[in-house]
mmCIF file of C-alpha atoms and ligand atoms in Angstrom:
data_model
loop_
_atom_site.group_PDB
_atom_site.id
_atom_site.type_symbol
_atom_site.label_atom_id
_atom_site.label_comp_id
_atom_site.label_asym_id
_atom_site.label_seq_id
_atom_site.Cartn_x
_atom_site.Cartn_y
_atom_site.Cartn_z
ATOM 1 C CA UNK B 111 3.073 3.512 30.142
ATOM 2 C CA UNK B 112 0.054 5.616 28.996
ATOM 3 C CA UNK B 113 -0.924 4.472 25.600
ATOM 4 C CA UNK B 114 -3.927 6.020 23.448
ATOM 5 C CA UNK B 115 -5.578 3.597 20.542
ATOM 6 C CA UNK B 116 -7.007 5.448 18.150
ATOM 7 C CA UNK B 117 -9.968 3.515 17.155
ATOM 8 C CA UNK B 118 -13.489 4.343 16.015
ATOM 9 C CA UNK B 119 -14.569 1.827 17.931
ATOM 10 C CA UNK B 120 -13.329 -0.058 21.423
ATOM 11 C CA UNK B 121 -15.234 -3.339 20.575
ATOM 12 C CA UNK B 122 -13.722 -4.077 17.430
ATOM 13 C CA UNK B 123 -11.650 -7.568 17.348
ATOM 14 C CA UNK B 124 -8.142 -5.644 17.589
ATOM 15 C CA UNK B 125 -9.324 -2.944 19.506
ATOM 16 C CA UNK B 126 -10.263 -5.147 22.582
ATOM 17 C CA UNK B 127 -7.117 -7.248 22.217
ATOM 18 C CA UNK B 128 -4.849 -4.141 22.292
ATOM 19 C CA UNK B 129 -6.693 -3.148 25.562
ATOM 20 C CA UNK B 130 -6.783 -6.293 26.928
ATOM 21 C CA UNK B 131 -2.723 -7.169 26.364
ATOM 22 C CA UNK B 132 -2.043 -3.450 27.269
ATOM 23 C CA UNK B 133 -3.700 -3.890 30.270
ATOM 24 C CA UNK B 134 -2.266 -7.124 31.411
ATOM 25 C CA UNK B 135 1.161 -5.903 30.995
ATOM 26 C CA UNK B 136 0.826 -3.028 33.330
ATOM 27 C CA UNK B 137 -0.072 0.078 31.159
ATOM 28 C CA UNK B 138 -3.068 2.139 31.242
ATOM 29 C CA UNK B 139 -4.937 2.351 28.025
ATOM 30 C CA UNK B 140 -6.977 4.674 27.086
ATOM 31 C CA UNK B 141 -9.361 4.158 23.841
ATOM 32 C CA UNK B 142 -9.708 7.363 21.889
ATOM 33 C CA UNK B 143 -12.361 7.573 19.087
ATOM 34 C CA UNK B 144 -10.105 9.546 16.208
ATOM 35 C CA UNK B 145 -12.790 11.328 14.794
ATOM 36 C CA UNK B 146 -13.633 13.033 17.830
ATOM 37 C CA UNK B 147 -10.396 14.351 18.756
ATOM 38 C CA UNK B 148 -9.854 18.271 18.191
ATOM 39 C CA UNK B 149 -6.968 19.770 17.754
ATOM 40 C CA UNK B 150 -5.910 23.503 18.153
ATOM 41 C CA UNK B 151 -2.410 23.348 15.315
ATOM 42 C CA UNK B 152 -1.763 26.576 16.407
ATOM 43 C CA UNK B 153 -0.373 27.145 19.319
ATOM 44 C CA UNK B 154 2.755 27.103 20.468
ATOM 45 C CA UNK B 155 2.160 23.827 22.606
ATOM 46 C CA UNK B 156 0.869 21.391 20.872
ATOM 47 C CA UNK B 157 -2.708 19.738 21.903
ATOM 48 C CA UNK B 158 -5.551 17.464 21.055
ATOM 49 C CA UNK B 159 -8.874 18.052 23.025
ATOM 50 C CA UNK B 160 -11.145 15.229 23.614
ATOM 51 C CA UNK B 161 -14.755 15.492 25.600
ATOM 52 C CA UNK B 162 -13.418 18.817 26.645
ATOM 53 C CA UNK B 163 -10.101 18.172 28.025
ATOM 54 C CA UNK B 164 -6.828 18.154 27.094
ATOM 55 C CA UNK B 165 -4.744 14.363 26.363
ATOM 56 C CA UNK B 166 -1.923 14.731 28.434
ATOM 57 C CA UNK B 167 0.656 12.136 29.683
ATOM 58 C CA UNK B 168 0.590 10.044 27.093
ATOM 59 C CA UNK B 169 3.842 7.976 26.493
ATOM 60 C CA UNK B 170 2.970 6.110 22.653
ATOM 61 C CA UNK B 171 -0.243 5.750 20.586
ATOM 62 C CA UNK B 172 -1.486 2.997 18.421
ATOM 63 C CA UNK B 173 -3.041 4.123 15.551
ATOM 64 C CA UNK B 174 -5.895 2.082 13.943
ATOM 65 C CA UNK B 175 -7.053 3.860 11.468
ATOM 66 C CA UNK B 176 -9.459 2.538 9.039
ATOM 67 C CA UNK B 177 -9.350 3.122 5.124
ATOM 68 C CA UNK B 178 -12.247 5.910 5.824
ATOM 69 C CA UNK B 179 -10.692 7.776 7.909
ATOM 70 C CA UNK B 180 -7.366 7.741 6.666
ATOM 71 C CA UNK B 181 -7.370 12.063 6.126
ATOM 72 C CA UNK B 182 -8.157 13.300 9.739
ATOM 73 C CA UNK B 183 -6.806 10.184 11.120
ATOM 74 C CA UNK B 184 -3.286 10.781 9.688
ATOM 75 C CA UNK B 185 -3.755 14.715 10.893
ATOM 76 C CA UNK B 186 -4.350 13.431 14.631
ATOM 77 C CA UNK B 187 -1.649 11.217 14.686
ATOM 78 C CA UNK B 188 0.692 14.005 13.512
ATOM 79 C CA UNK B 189 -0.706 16.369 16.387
ATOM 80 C CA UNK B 190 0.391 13.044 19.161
ATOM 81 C CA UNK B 191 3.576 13.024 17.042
ATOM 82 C CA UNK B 192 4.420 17.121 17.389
ATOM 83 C CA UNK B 193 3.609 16.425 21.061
ATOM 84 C CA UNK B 194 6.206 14.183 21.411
ATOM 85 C CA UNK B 195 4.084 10.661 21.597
ATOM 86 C CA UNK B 196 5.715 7.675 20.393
ATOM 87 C CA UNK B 197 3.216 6.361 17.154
ATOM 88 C CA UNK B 198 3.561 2.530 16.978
ATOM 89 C CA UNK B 199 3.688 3.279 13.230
ATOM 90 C CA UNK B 200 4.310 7.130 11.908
ATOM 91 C CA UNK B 201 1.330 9.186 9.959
ATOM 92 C CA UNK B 202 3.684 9.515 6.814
ATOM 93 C CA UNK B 203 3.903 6.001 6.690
ATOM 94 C CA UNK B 204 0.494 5.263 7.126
ATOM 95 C CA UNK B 205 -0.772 7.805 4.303
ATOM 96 C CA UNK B 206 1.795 6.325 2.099
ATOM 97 C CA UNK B 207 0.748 2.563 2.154
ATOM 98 C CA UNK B 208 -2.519 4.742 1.906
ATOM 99 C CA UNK B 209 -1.470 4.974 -1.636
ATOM 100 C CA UNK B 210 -1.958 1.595 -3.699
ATOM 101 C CA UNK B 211 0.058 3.489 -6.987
ATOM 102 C CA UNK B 212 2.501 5.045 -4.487
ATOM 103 C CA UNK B 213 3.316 2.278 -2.211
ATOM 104 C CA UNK B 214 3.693 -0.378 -5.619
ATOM 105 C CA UNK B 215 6.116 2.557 -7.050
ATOM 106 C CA UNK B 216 8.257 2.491 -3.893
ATOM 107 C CA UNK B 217 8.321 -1.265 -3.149
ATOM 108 C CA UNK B 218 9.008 -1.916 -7.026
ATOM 109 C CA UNK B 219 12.434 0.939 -7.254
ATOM 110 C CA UNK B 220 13.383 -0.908 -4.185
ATOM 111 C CA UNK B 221 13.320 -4.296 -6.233
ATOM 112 C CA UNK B 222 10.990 -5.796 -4.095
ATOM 113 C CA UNK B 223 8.858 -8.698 -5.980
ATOM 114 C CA UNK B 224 5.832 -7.244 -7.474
ATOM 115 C CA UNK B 225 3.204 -8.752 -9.978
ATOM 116 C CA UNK B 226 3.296 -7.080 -13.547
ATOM 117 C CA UNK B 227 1.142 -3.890 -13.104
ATOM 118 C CA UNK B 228 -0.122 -0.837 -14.826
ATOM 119 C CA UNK B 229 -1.981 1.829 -13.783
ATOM 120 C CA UNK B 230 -4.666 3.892 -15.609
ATOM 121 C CA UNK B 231 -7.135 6.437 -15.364
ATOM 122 C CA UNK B 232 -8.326 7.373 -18.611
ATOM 123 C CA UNK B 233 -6.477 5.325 -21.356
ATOM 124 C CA UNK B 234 -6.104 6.786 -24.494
ATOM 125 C CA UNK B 235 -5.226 3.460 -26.096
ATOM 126 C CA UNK B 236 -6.333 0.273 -24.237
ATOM 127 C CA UNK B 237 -5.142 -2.530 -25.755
ATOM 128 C CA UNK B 238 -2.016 -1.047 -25.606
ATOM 129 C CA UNK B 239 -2.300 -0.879 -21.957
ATOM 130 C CA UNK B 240 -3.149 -4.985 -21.677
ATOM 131 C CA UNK B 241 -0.089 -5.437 -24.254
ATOM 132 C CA UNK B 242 2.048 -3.420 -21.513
ATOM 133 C CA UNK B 243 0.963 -6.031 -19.273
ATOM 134 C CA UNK B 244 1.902 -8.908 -21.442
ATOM 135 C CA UNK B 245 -1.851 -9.212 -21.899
ATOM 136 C CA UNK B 246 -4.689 -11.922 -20.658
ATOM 137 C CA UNK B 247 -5.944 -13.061 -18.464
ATOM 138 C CA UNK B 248 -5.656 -10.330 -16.319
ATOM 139 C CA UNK B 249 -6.768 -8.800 -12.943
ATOM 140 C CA UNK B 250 -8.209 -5.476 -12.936
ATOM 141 C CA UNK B 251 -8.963 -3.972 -10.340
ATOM 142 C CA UNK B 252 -10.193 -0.414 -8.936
ATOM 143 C CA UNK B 253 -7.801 1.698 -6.858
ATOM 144 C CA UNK B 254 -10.087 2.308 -4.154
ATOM 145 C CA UNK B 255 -11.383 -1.028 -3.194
ATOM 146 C CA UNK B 256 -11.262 -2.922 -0.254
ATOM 147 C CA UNK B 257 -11.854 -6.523 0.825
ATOM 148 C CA UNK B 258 -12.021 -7.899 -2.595
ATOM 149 C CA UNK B 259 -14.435 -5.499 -3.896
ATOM 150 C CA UNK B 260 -13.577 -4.123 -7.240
ATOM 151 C CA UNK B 261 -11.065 -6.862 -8.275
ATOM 152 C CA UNK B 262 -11.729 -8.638 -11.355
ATOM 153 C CA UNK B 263 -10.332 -11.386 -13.193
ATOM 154 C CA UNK B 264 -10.607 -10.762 -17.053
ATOM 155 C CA UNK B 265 -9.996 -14.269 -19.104
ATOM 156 C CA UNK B 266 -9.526 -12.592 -22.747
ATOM 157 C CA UNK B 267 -8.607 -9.110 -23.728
ATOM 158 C CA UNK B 268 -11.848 -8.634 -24.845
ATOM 159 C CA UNK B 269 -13.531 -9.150 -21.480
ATOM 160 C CA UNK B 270 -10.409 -7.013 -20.093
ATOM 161 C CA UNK B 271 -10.949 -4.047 -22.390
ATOM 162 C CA UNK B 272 -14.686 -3.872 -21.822
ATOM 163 C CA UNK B 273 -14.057 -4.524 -18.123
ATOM 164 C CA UNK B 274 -11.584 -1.166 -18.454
ATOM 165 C CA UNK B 275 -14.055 0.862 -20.374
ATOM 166 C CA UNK B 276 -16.436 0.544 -17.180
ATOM 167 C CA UNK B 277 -14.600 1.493 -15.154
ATOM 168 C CA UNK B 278 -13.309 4.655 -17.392
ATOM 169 C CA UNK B 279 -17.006 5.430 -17.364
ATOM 170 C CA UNK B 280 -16.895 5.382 -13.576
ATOM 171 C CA UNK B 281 -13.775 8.013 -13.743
ATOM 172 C CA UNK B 282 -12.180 5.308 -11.469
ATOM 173 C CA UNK B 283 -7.999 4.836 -11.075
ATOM 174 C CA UNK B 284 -7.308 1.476 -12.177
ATOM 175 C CA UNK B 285 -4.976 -1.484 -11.712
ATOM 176 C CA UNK B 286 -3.997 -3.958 -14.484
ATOM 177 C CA UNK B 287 -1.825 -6.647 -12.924
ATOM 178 C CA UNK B 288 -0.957 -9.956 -14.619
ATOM 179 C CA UNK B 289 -2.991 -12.526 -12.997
ATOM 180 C CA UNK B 290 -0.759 -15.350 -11.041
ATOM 181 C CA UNK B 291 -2.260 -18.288 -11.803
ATOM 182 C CA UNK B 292 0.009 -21.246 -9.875
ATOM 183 C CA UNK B 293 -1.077 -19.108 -6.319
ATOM 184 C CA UNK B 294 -4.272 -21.296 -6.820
ATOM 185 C CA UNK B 295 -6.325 -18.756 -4.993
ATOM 186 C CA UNK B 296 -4.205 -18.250 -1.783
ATOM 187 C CA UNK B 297 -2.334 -15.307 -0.587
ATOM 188 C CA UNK B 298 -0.076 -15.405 2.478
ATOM 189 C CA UNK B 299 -0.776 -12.761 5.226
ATOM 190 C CA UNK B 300 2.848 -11.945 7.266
ATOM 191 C CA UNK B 301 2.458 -10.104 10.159
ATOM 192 C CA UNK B 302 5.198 -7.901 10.711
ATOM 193 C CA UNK B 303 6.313 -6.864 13.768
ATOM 194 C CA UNK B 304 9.887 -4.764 13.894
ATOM 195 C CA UNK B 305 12.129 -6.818 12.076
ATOM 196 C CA UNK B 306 10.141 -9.902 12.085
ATOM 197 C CA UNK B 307 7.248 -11.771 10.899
ATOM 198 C CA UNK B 308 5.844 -12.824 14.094
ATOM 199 C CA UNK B 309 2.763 -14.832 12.882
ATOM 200 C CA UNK B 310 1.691 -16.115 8.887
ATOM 201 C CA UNK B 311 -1.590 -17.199 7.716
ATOM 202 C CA UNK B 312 -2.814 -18.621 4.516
ATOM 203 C CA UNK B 313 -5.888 -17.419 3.036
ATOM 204 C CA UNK B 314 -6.993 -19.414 0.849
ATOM 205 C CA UNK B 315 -10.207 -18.859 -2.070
ATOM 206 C CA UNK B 316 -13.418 -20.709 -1.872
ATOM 207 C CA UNK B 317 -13.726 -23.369 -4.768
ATOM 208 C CA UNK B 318 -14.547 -21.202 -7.942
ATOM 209 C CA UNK B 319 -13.300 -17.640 -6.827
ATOM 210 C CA UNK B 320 -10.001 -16.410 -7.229
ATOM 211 C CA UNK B 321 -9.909 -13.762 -4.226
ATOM 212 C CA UNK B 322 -8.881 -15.391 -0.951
ATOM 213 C CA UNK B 323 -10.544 -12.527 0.615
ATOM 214 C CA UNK B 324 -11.765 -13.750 4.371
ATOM 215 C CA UNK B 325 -14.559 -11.445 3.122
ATOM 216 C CA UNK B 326 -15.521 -13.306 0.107
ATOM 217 C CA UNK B 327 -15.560 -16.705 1.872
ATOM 218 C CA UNK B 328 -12.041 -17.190 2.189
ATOM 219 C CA UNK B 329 -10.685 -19.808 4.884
ATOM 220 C CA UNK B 330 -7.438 -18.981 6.862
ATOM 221 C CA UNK B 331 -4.631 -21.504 7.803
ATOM 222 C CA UNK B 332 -1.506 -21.586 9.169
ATOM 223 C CA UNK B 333 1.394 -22.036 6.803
ATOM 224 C CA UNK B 334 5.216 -22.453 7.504
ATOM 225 C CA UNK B 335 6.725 -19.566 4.878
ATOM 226 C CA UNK B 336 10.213 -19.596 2.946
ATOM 227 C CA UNK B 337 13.214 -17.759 4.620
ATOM 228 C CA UNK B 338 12.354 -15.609 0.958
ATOM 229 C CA UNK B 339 9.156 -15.126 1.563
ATOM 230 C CA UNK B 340 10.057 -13.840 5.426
ATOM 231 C CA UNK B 341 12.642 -11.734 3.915
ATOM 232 C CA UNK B 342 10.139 -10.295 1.427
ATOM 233 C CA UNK B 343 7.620 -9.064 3.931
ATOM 234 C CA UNK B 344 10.390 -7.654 6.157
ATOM 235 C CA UNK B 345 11.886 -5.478 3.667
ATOM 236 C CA UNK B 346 8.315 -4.335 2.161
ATOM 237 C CA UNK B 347 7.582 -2.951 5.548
ATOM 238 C CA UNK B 348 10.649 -1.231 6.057
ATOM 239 C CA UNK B 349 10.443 0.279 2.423
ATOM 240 C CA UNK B 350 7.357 1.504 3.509
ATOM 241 C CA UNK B 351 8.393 2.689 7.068
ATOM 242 C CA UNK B 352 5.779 0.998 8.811
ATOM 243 C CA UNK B 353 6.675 -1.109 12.194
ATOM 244 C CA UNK B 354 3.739 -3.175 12.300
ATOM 245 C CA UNK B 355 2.129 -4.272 8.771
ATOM 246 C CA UNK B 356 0.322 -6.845 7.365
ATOM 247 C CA UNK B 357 2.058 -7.770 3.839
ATOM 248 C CA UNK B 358 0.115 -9.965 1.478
ATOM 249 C CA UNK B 359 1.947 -12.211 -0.393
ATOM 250 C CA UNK B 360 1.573 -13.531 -3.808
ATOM 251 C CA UNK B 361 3.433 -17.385 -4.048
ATOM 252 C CA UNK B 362 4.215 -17.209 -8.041
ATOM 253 C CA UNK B 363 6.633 -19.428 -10.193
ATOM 254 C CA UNK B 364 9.730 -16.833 -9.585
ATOM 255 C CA UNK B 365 9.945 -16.253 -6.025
ATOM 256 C CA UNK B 366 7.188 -14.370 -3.513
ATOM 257 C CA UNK B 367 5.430 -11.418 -5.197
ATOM 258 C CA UNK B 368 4.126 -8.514 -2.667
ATOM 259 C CA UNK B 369 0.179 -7.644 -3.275
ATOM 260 C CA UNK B 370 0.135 -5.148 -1.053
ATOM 261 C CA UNK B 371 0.871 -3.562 2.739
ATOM 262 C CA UNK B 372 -1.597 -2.780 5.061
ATOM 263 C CA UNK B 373 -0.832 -0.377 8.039
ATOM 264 C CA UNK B 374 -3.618 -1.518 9.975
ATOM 265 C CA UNK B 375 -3.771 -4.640 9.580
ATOM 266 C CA UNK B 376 -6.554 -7.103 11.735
ATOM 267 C CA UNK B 377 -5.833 -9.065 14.594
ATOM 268 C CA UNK B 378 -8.709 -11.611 14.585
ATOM 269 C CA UNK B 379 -8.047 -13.912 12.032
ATOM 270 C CA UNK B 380 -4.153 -13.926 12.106
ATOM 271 C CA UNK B 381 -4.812 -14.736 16.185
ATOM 272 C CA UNK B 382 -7.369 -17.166 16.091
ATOM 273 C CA UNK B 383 -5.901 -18.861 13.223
ATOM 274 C CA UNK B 384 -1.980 -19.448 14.626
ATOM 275 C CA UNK B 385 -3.041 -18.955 18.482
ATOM 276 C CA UNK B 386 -0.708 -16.733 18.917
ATOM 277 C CA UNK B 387 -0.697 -13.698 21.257
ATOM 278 C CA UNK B 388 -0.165 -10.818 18.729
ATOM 279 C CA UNK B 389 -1.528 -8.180 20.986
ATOM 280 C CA UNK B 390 1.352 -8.909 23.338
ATOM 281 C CA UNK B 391 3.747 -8.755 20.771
ATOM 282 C CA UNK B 392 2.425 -5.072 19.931
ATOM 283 C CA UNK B 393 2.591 -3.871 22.996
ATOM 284 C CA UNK B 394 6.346 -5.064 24.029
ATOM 285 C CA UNK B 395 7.518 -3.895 20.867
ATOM 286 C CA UNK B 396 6.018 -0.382 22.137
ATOM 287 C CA UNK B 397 7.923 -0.987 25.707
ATOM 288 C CA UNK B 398 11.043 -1.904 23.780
ATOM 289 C CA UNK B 399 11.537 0.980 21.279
ATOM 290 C CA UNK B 400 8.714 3.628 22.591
ATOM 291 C CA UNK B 401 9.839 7.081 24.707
ATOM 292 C CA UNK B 402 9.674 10.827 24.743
ATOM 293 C CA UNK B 403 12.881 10.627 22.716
ATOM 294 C CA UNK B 404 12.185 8.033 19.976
ATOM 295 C CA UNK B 405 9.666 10.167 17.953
ATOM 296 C CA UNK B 406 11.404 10.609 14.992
ATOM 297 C CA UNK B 407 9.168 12.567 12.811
ATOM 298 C CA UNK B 408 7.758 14.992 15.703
ATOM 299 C CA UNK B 409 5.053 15.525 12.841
ATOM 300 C CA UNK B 410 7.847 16.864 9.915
ATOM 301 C CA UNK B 411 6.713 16.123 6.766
HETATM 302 P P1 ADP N 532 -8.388 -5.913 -1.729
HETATM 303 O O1 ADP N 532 -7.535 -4.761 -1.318
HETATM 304 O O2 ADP N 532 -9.781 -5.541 -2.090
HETATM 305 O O3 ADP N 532 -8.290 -7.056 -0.752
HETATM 306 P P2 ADP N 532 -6.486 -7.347 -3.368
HETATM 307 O O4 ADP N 532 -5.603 -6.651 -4.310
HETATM 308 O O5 ADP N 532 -5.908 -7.787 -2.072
HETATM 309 O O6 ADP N 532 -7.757 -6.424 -3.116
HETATM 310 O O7 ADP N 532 -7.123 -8.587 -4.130
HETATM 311 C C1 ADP N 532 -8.078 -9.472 -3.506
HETATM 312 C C2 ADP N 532 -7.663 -10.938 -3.678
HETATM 313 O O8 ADP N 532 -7.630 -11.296 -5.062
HETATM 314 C C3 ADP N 532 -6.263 -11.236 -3.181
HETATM 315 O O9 ADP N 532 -6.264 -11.520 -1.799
HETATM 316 C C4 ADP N 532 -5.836 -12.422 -4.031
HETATM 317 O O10 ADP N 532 -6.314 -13.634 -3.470
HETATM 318 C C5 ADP N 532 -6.545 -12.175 -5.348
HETATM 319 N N1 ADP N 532 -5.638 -11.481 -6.288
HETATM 320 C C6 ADP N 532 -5.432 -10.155 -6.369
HETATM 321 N N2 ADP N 532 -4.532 -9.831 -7.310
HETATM 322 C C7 ADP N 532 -4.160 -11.000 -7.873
HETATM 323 C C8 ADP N 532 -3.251 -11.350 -8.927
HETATM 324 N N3 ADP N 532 -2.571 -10.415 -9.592
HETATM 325 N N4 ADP N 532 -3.099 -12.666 -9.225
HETATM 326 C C9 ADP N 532 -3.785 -13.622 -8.551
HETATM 327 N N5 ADP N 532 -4.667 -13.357 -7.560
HETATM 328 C C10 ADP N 532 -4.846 -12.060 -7.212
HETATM 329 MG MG1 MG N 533 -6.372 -7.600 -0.023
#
């Protein structure tokens, strides 16, 4: 096959691996820098220009497609999907996991295991808002953040209202989740491939800090997960529509609570920490299920 990664940058971690595995199975891959890419929507043939030609032959694309680029990125993707490439995972799936309020709205009317969570922008009555949460101590955190940035732990109300009124100043959506204590400042990463989690890690806080963010000092290890918590992270991805996701897991008193899904989610530490080959994995589940025929949302919607 003739596959197209749409990356910002071929020496990132899960970049190289996707080449590397792609390449070792047979396929020609081809490394194509999203924000680059032109498009003419147009026409009556579909096509995406890049350093003055037109992509053709291309049988699937991987998209990897970072928080900042999540607009024109989607928008790309959709022009490979209207020309009839198969997308490892679709645009409409990756702009919805794109949004935190969105994605927790569809995972929770699905009954999927979430943490107790509110959302704000401008509050007219705060404490109410805690109450709605059954109170402190609390995690706030801002809509927007990424690797642990942004997410506070508030030990009183007090701390937690003054901690909202902040952020109100900053004209920031919010998050107010109940804070699960007995996860003891670990989150399980599933990897989800399909219909399976192919690999798990444990991330685990550094002594004093709640966020198990890799980031933040977090250490990774592997960790043998319930047939629940499997379950969990297989139907969050499918409520989602994604093929491949990263779903972070919450372990609380009643059963596995979903933090959130991530549509691009890193191959380094999930890799180096169980040894396994995830790249591989990728790329057969793109020989398995990819082809001219299997692009189901040809860009719709
Ligand atoms: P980010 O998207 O910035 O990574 P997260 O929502 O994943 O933000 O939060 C960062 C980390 O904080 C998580 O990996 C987890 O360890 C911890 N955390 C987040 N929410 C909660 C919560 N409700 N209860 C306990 N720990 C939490
Ligand atoms: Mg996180």
């Amino acid at each position: 096959m003739k596959i197209a990664v749409l990356s910002r940058n071929p020496r990132l971690y899960s970049t190289r691996r996707l080449v590397e595995a792609g390449e070792a199975r047979g396929h020609e891959m081809v490394v194509i820098d999203t924000l680059r890419a032109y498009m003419n929507i147009a026409s009556h043939k579909p096509q995406i220009h890049y350093r003055g030609k037109p992509l053709e032959g291309f049988d699937a694309v991987i998209p990897r497609i970072g928080a900042s680029v999540t607009f024109y990125g989607c928008a790309v993707l959709r022009q490979f999907e209207m020309m009839g490439v198969f997308p490892l995972n679709e645009s409409v799936a990756i702009a919805r996991s794109r949004d935190k309020l969105r994605s927790l709205q569809l995972l929770s009317r699905r009954g999927i295991g979430l943490p107790v969570t509110g959302f704000a922008h401008s509050p007219d009555d705060i404490p109410d808002l805690i109450q709605m949460v059954n109170g402190a101590p609390l995690v706030i955190k801002v809509l927007e953040g990424t690797q642990g940035i942004g997410v506070v732990l508030c030990e009183t109300e007090k701390a937690a209202e003054s901690v909202i009124e902040a952020f109100m100043g900053l004209k920031q959506n919010i998050m107010v989740q109940e804070y699960i204590k007995e996860a003891g400042g670990a989150d399980i990463r599933c990897f989800v491939v399909g219909d399976k989690v192919i690999a798990s890690m444990k991330r685990q806080a550094k002594p004093g800090e709640f966020r198990s963010n890799l980031h933040r000092g977090g250490t990774a290890s592997l960790i043998k997960i319930t047939p629940e918590e499997r379950m969990t992270a297989i139907r969050a991805a499918k409520v989602m529509g994604l093929s491949v996701a990263g779903v972070d897991i919450l372990r609380s008193n009643h059963g596995p609570l979903v933090m959130e899904v991530n549509s691009s989610p890193g191959l380094e530490g999930i890799e180096v920490t169980t040894g396994k080959d995830v790249g591989s994995i990728i790329i057969q589940h793109l020989e398995k299920n990819g082809g001219p025929n299997m692009v189901r949302t040809k860009g719709k919607g």
